[in-house]
Amino acid sequence: MTFLSRLFSKTADDYLARGDRLLEAEHFFEARSAYEDGLQRHLGGKPAGADDAVALAFGAKIAQANRSLAEMNIGEAEYALGRGAHAKAAEHLELAITLTSDAALREKAEILLAICLENINDTNGLAPSAGSCRSCSAAAPEERPVVASAEPDLSPLDYYDLLIRQLPGEMYDRYAGLGERFACMYLAASRDEHEEALDLLDEWYDGSSSDIYFYEKGMILHRLGNTREAEDRLREAMAENAANPLPHLGLALLLIDGERLDEAADHLDTMIADGILPGHALMLRGDICQVKGDPDGAISRYGDLLTTPFARQAAENLHGVLTQSGRMQEAAAVYKRYLGGCRH
């Protein structure tokens, strides 16, 4: 689904496309997992060769996801510093430093970490929360190659908070108040323990927060390959609460995964017109234009994002489309203005 697709076998390309969609939806941890799974499937237990373009491309995508995770952790550290929570900020900064080799990001994290360490009197680490449920207390999954440990050294509930920080602000507030049982379900789903997550979700559901229940159930079913029921649950979530942006985005991703691109385009256009996650929707809309052989449409959508927080990712996609289209002078201008500091 990208200009790199010619480098990949179908299996590898599927993982790449899934990771790209998760990255665009700002699900950075899940995107990294998809890229890592694709790399492992490609390598088949064998080491990558120096000229292995597929492995190198997956490695670049993993680095991109890690950079986004590092930026998110630095943001969380700054928020914690503002509240005087220096120990919490230090945890986020230490994680950020391990996640990326970007010199500017690492320097920023190291400076902030030095400030934190000057203010920390209690050197004890954060203890895991007592009374966590079986799923939250489960051992971390086997470490993956290429990158650092999949889960940061945080208590389960702190790690849940880190994951839901990726959600839109109003949804973060709601998810933060759903309780420990819901958090256990969410963590199980993040580890791809989907059957267990379904059971935990049904055990948690008491008839309240129905839009979240139907959305989460739809997304888990989608990951399990039950597309028809997943779509029904996502549409139920939208009917329960049209103001919740997550099922709208989830439905778009489901339609794209199912190669129902015309339906996905119509749905995304409605999201854009209604102001529902317009940045995410524009990015996905541009991707669909690429797939359907409409470079002008892709250029227009990506161009609209260059003045938004999505500027870097939009510029990367725009540079690729312009290069493919032979518009090298414009591609060079985009690279110089927006991507000069890019290291992936």
Short mmCIF file of C-alpha atoms in Angstrom, two decimals:
data_model
loop_
_atom_site.label_atom_id
_atom_site.label_comp_id
_atom_site.label_asym_id
_atom_site.label_seq_id
_atom_site.Cartn_x
_atom_site.Cartn_y
_atom_site.Cartn_z
CA MET A 1 0.00 0.00 0.00
CA THR A 2 3.06 2.29 -0.21
CA PHE A 3 5.64 3.13 -2.82
CA LEU A 4 7.93 0.61 -1.09
CA SER A 5 5.51 -2.25 -1.74
CA ARG A 6 7.50 -3.56 -4.68
CA LEU A 7 10.25 -4.55 -2.22
CA PHE A 8 8.06 -6.87 -0.24
CA SER A 9 6.48 -10.26 -0.58
CA LYS A 10 2.75 -10.22 0.03
CA THR A 11 3.12 -11.43 3.60
CA ALA A 12 5.74 -8.81 4.47
CA ASP A 13 3.73 -6.11 2.69
CA ASP A 14 0.66 -6.96 4.78
CA TYR A 15 2.64 -6.40 7.98
CA LEU A 16 4.08 -3.16 6.61
CA ALA A 17 0.65 -1.84 5.61
CA ARG A 18 -0.84 -2.74 8.99
CA GLY A 19 2.04 -1.06 10.79
CA ASP A 20 1.68 2.07 8.65
CA ARG A 21 -2.02 2.35 9.44
CA LEU A 22 -1.37 1.93 13.17
CA LEU A 23 1.40 4.52 12.99
CA GLU A 24 -0.92 6.97 11.24
CA ALA A 25 -3.49 6.36 13.98
CA GLU A 26 -0.75 7.16 16.53
CA HIS A 27 -0.84 3.64 17.99
CA PHE A 28 2.95 3.65 18.09
CA PHE A 29 3.51 0.60 20.29
CA GLU A 30 1.14 -1.55 18.22
CA ALA A 31 2.72 -0.25 14.99
CA ARG A 32 6.16 -1.24 16.21
CA SER A 33 4.86 -4.70 17.10
CA ALA A 34 3.44 -5.11 13.59
CA TYR A 35 6.76 -4.13 12.00
CA GLU A 36 8.67 -6.46 14.33
CA ASP A 37 6.32 -9.33 13.53
CA GLY A 38 6.79 -8.66 9.82
CA LEU A 39 10.56 -8.62 10.21
CA GLN A 40 10.52 -11.89 12.13
CA ARG A 41 8.28 -13.51 9.51
CA HIS A 42 10.56 -12.30 6.73
CA LEU A 43 13.74 -13.50 8.43
CA GLY A 44 12.26 -16.85 9.43
CA GLY A 45 14.81 -17.19 12.22
CA LYS A 46 17.77 -16.39 9.96
CA PRO A 47 19.97 -13.28 10.30
CA ALA A 48 19.44 -10.50 7.78
CA GLY A 49 22.06 -9.97 5.11
CA ALA A 50 23.71 -6.60 4.64
CA ASP A 51 21.93 -6.18 1.31
CA ASP A 52 18.51 -7.36 2.53
CA ALA A 53 16.30 -4.43 1.44
CA VAL A 54 13.21 -5.87 3.10
CA ALA A 55 14.86 -6.18 6.52
CA LEU A 56 16.39 -2.72 6.18
CA ALA A 57 13.00 -1.21 5.36
CA PHE A 58 11.39 -2.90 8.36
CA GLY A 59 14.26 -1.68 10.52
CA ALA A 60 13.64 1.90 9.35
CA LYS A 61 9.95 1.60 10.21
CA ILE A 62 10.73 0.19 13.66
CA ALA A 63 13.07 3.13 14.22
CA GLN A 64 10.31 5.53 13.16
CA ALA A 65 7.84 3.98 15.61
CA ASN A 66 10.46 4.07 18.36
CA ARG A 67 11.14 7.73 17.66
CA SER A 68 7.43 8.49 18.01
CA LEU A 69 7.35 6.56 21.30
CA ALA A 70 10.38 8.52 22.49
CA GLU A 71 8.70 11.82 21.63
CA MET A 72 5.57 10.72 23.50
CA ASN A 73 7.61 9.79 26.56
CA ILE A 74 9.42 13.14 26.52
CA GLY A 75 6.03 14.85 26.39
CA GLU A 76 4.86 12.79 29.36
CA ALA A 77 8.06 13.68 31.22
CA GLU A 78 7.49 17.38 30.63
CA TYR A 79 3.95 17.02 31.94
CA ALA A 80 5.21 15.17 35.02
CA LEU A 81 7.89 17.81 35.62
CA GLY A 82 5.23 20.48 35.54
CA ARG A 83 3.51 18.67 38.42
CA GLY A 84 6.75 18.20 40.34
CA ALA A 85 6.70 14.42 39.78
CA HIS A 86 10.43 14.13 39.13
CA ALA A 87 10.71 10.37 39.64
CA LYS A 88 7.90 9.73 37.17
CA ALA A 89 9.48 12.12 34.67
CA ALA A 90 12.83 10.33 35.04
CA GLU A 91 11.23 6.97 34.14
CA HIS A 92 9.78 8.41 30.94
CA LEU A 93 13.07 10.08 30.02
CA GLU A 94 15.16 6.97 30.63
CA LEU A 95 12.79 5.03 28.39
CA ALA A 96 12.94 7.74 25.71
CA ILE A 97 16.75 7.56 25.68
CA THR A 98 16.68 3.80 25.11
CA LEU A 99 14.13 4.05 22.31
CA THR A 100 15.84 6.29 19.78
CA SER A 101 19.23 7.13 18.33
CA ASP A 102 18.03 10.57 17.21
CA ALA A 103 20.73 12.89 18.54
CA ALA A 104 18.48 15.89 19.14
CA LEU A 105 15.84 13.87 20.99
CA ARG A 106 18.40 12.06 23.12
CA GLU A 107 20.09 15.35 24.03
CA LYS A 108 16.76 16.87 25.06
CA ALA A 109 15.91 13.80 27.15
CA GLU A 110 19.33 13.75 28.80
CA ILE A 111 19.11 17.43 29.76
CA LEU A 112 15.67 16.94 31.28
CA LEU A 113 16.84 13.77 33.04
CA ALA A 114 19.71 15.67 34.66
CA ILE A 115 17.20 18.17 36.01
CA CYS A 116 15.06 15.34 37.36
CA LEU A 117 17.94 13.59 39.08
CA GLU A 118 18.94 16.79 40.84
CA ASN A 119 15.47 16.97 42.37
CA ILE A 120 14.95 13.34 43.32
CA ASN A 121 15.50 12.58 46.99
CA ASP A 122 13.88 9.18 47.08
CA THR A 123 15.95 6.76 45.01
CA ASN A 124 13.48 3.87 45.30
CA GLY A 125 11.81 2.81 42.08
CA LEU A 126 8.06 2.75 41.72
CA ALA A 127 6.64 -0.46 43.16
CA PRO A 128 4.01 -2.32 41.16
CA SER A 129 0.46 -1.72 42.29
CA ALA A 130 -0.81 -4.23 44.82
CA GLY A 131 -3.82 -6.32 43.98
CA SER A 132 -3.37 -6.32 40.21
CA CYS A 133 -5.45 -8.86 38.35
CA ARG A 134 -4.03 -12.01 36.78
CA SER A 135 -3.66 -10.45 33.35
CA CYS A 136 -1.89 -7.34 34.66
CA SER A 137 0.45 -9.45 36.79
CA ALA A 138 1.41 -11.78 33.95
CA ALA A 139 5.04 -11.95 32.94
CA ALA A 140 6.11 -9.67 30.14
CA PRO A 141 6.18 -11.32 26.71
CA GLU A 142 9.43 -12.70 25.40
CA GLU A 143 11.75 -9.90 24.40
CA ARG A 144 11.85 -9.20 20.70
CA PRO A 145 15.07 -8.70 18.76
CA VAL A 146 16.10 -5.37 17.23
CA VAL A 147 14.59 -3.07 19.86
CA ALA A 148 14.47 -2.68 23.62
CA SER A 149 12.04 -4.58 25.83
CA ALA A 150 8.47 -4.26 24.58
CA GLU A 151 7.07 -2.95 27.86
CA PRO A 152 8.71 -0.17 29.88
CA ASP A 153 9.74 -0.78 33.50
CA LEU A 154 6.48 0.56 34.94
CA SER A 155 3.73 -0.92 37.06
CA PRO A 156 0.86 -2.35 34.97
CA LEU A 157 -1.44 0.58 35.70
CA ASP A 158 1.28 3.09 34.89
CA TYR A 159 1.91 1.26 31.63
CA TYR A 160 -1.82 1.33 30.87
CA ASP A 161 -1.74 5.08 31.44
CA LEU A 162 1.18 5.36 29.03
CA LEU A 163 -0.73 3.47 26.34
CA ILE A 164 -3.96 5.46 26.65
CA ARG A 165 -2.03 8.73 26.44
CA GLN A 166 -2.05 8.00 22.71
CA LEU A 167 -5.83 8.49 22.63
CA PRO A 168 -7.52 11.80 21.82
CA GLY A 169 -7.68 13.97 24.94
CA GLU A 170 -11.35 13.54 25.72
CA MET A 171 -11.08 9.78 25.29
CA TYR A 172 -8.00 9.61 27.51
CA ASP A 173 -10.05 11.16 30.31
CA ARG A 174 -12.76 8.53 29.88
CA TYR A 175 -10.37 5.56 29.61
CA ALA A 176 -8.47 6.74 32.68
CA GLY A 177 -11.64 6.34 34.74
CA LEU A 178 -12.69 2.86 33.58
CA GLY A 179 -11.01 0.96 36.41
CA GLU A 180 -8.37 -1.69 36.86
CA ARG A 181 -10.37 -4.55 35.32
CA PHE A 182 -10.68 -2.62 32.06
CA ALA A 183 -6.98 -1.78 32.22
CA CYS A 184 -6.17 -5.50 32.50
CA MET A 185 -8.24 -6.15 29.38
CA TYR A 186 -6.51 -3.35 27.50
CA LEU A 187 -3.07 -4.64 28.41
CA ALA A 188 -4.00 -8.17 27.34
CA ALA A 189 -5.14 -6.83 23.96
CA SER A 190 -1.90 -4.86 23.59
CA ARG A 191 0.00 -8.15 24.01
CA ASP A 192 -2.16 -9.75 21.27
CA GLU A 193 -3.84 -12.02 23.84
CA HIS A 194 -7.13 -11.41 22.08
CA GLU A 195 -9.20 -14.33 23.36
CA GLU A 196 -8.33 -13.46 26.94
CA ALA A 197 -9.03 -9.80 26.24
CA LEU A 198 -12.51 -10.66 24.95
CA ASP A 199 -13.29 -12.60 28.12
CA LEU A 200 -12.01 -9.79 30.33
CA LEU A 201 -13.98 -7.21 28.35
CA ASP A 202 -17.25 -9.12 28.78
CA GLU A 203 -16.53 -9.61 32.48
CA TRP A 204 -15.93 -5.87 32.88
CA TYR A 205 -19.00 -4.67 30.96
CA ASP A 206 -21.89 -3.65 33.21
CA GLY A 207 -24.00 -1.80 30.66
CA SER A 208 -22.27 1.56 31.05
CA SER A 209 -19.80 3.12 28.60
CA SER A 210 -21.44 1.08 25.85
CA ASP A 211 -19.71 2.95 23.04
CA ILE A 212 -16.30 2.01 24.45
CA TYR A 213 -17.37 -1.59 25.03
CA PHE A 214 -18.62 -2.02 21.46
CA TYR A 215 -15.56 -0.25 20.03
CA GLU A 216 -13.05 -2.36 21.94
CA LYS A 217 -14.95 -5.54 21.15
CA GLY A 218 -15.06 -4.62 17.47
CA MET A 219 -11.33 -3.97 17.32
CA ILE A 220 -10.47 -7.22 19.09
CA LEU A 221 -12.76 -9.18 16.78
CA HIS A 222 -11.15 -7.47 13.81
CA ARG A 223 -7.71 -8.60 14.99
CA LEU A 224 -9.08 -12.13 15.31
CA GLY A 225 -10.31 -12.02 11.72
CA ASN A 226 -14.04 -11.88 12.50
CA THR A 227 -14.61 -8.94 10.16
CA ARG A 228 -18.39 -9.09 9.83
CA GLU A 229 -19.11 -9.06 13.57
CA ALA A 230 -16.32 -6.53 14.12
CA GLU A 231 -17.97 -4.13 11.68
CA ASP A 232 -21.34 -4.60 13.40
CA ARG A 233 -19.82 -3.77 16.80
CA LEU A 234 -18.05 -0.66 15.47
CA ARG A 235 -21.27 0.61 13.92
CA GLU A 236 -23.06 -0.06 17.21
CA ALA A 237 -20.44 2.02 18.98
CA MET A 238 -21.00 4.88 16.54
CA ALA A 239 -24.75 4.65 17.08
CA GLU A 240 -24.29 4.68 20.86
CA ASN A 241 -22.14 7.81 20.81
CA ALA A 242 -21.38 9.59 17.54
CA ALA A 243 -19.04 11.96 19.40
CA ASN A 244 -16.61 9.14 20.20
CA PRO A 245 -14.03 9.40 17.38
CA LEU A 246 -12.45 5.98 17.92
CA PRO A 247 -15.07 3.75 16.26
CA HIS A 248 -15.13 6.09 13.26
CA LEU A 249 -11.38 5.61 12.83
CA GLY A 250 -11.64 1.89 13.60
CA LEU A 251 -14.26 1.42 10.89
CA ALA A 252 -12.05 3.24 8.38
CA LEU A 253 -9.15 0.93 9.18
CA LEU A 254 -11.39 -2.14 8.92
CA LEU A 255 -12.67 -1.07 5.49
CA ILE A 256 -9.13 -0.41 4.26
CA ASP A 257 -7.92 -3.77 5.57
CA GLY A 258 -10.77 -5.40 3.68
CA GLU A 259 -9.76 -3.53 0.50
CA ARG A 260 -13.17 -1.83 0.44
CA LEU A 261 -11.45 1.35 -0.63
CA ASP A 262 -14.43 3.21 -2.11
CA GLU A 263 -16.41 2.71 1.10
CA ALA A 264 -13.39 3.70 3.15
CA ALA A 265 -12.90 6.86 1.07
CA ASP A 266 -16.54 7.89 1.53
CA HIS A 267 -16.35 7.22 5.26
CA LEU A 268 -13.12 9.23 5.61
CA ASP A 269 -14.57 12.12 3.62
CA THR A 270 -17.48 12.20 6.06
CA MET A 271 -15.06 12.20 8.99
CA ILE A 272 -13.14 15.12 7.47
CA ALA A 273 -16.32 17.09 6.79
CA ASP A 274 -17.59 16.45 10.34
CA GLY A 275 -14.26 17.30 11.96
CA ILE A 276 -13.76 13.79 13.38
CA LEU A 277 -10.00 13.22 13.73
CA PRO A 278 -9.50 15.20 10.50
CA GLY A 279 -5.72 14.82 10.54
CA HIS A 280 -5.84 11.04 10.78
CA ALA A 281 -8.63 10.91 8.21
CA LEU A 282 -6.74 13.10 5.72
CA MET A 283 -3.63 10.95 6.07
CA LEU A 284 -5.56 7.75 5.39
CA ARG A 285 -7.42 9.46 2.54
CA GLY A 286 -4.11 10.32 0.95
CA ASP A 287 -2.98 6.72 1.30
CA ILE A 288 -6.12 5.54 -0.50
CA CYS A 289 -5.44 7.97 -3.33
CA GLN A 290 -1.96 6.47 -3.66
CA VAL A 291 -3.29 2.93 -3.80
CA LYS A 292 -5.91 3.85 -6.39
CA GLY A 293 -3.36 5.51 -8.67
CA ASP A 294 -4.41 9.11 -7.97
CA PRO A 295 -1.13 10.91 -7.15
CA ASP A 296 -2.69 14.36 -7.47
CA GLY A 297 -5.30 13.44 -4.87
CA ALA A 298 -2.60 12.10 -2.56
CA ILE A 299 -0.46 15.21 -3.03
CA SER A 300 -3.44 17.43 -2.21
CA ARG A 301 -4.31 15.55 1.00
CA TYR A 302 -0.74 15.30 2.25
CA GLY A 303 -0.16 18.94 1.36
CA ASP A 304 -3.13 19.97 3.50
CA LEU A 305 -1.38 18.40 6.50
CA LEU A 306 1.91 20.29 6.23
CA THR A 307 0.71 23.03 8.57
CA THR A 308 -0.59 20.57 11.18
CA PRO A 309 1.03 18.36 13.83
CA PHE A 310 1.07 15.64 11.15
CA ALA A 311 3.57 17.64 9.07
CA ARG A 312 6.55 15.28 9.30
CA GLN A 313 4.67 12.13 8.39
CA ALA A 314 2.73 13.94 5.67
CA ALA A 315 5.98 15.31 4.27
CA GLU A 316 7.52 11.82 4.17
CA ASN A 317 4.52 10.50 2.24
CA LEU A 318 4.39 13.57 0.00
CA HIS A 319 8.09 13.25 -0.81
CA GLY A 320 7.52 9.64 -1.87
CA VAL A 321 4.58 10.49 -4.14
CA LEU A 322 6.41 13.40 -5.78
CA THR A 323 9.48 11.22 -6.35
CA GLN A 324 7.36 8.47 -7.89
CA SER A 325 5.69 11.03 -10.13
CA GLY A 326 9.02 12.35 -11.39
CA ARG A 327 8.51 15.75 -9.78
CA MET A 328 12.01 15.79 -8.40
CA GLN A 329 12.37 19.54 -7.88
CA GLU A 330 9.21 19.66 -5.74
CA ALA A 331 10.30 16.53 -3.87
CA ALA A 332 13.65 18.14 -3.10
CA ALA A 333 11.90 21.27 -1.81
CA VAL A 334 9.69 19.20 0.50
CA TYR A 335 12.70 17.30 1.79
CA LYS A 336 14.72 20.46 2.43
CA ARG A 337 11.91 22.24 4.27
CA TYR A 338 10.36 19.40 6.29
CA LEU A 339 12.69 16.40 6.37
CA GLY A 340 16.21 17.80 6.59
CA GLY A 341 16.55 16.52 10.14
CA CYS A 342 14.93 13.13 9.51
CA ARG A 343 17.07 10.17 10.54
CA HIS A 344 14.92 7.17 9.67
#
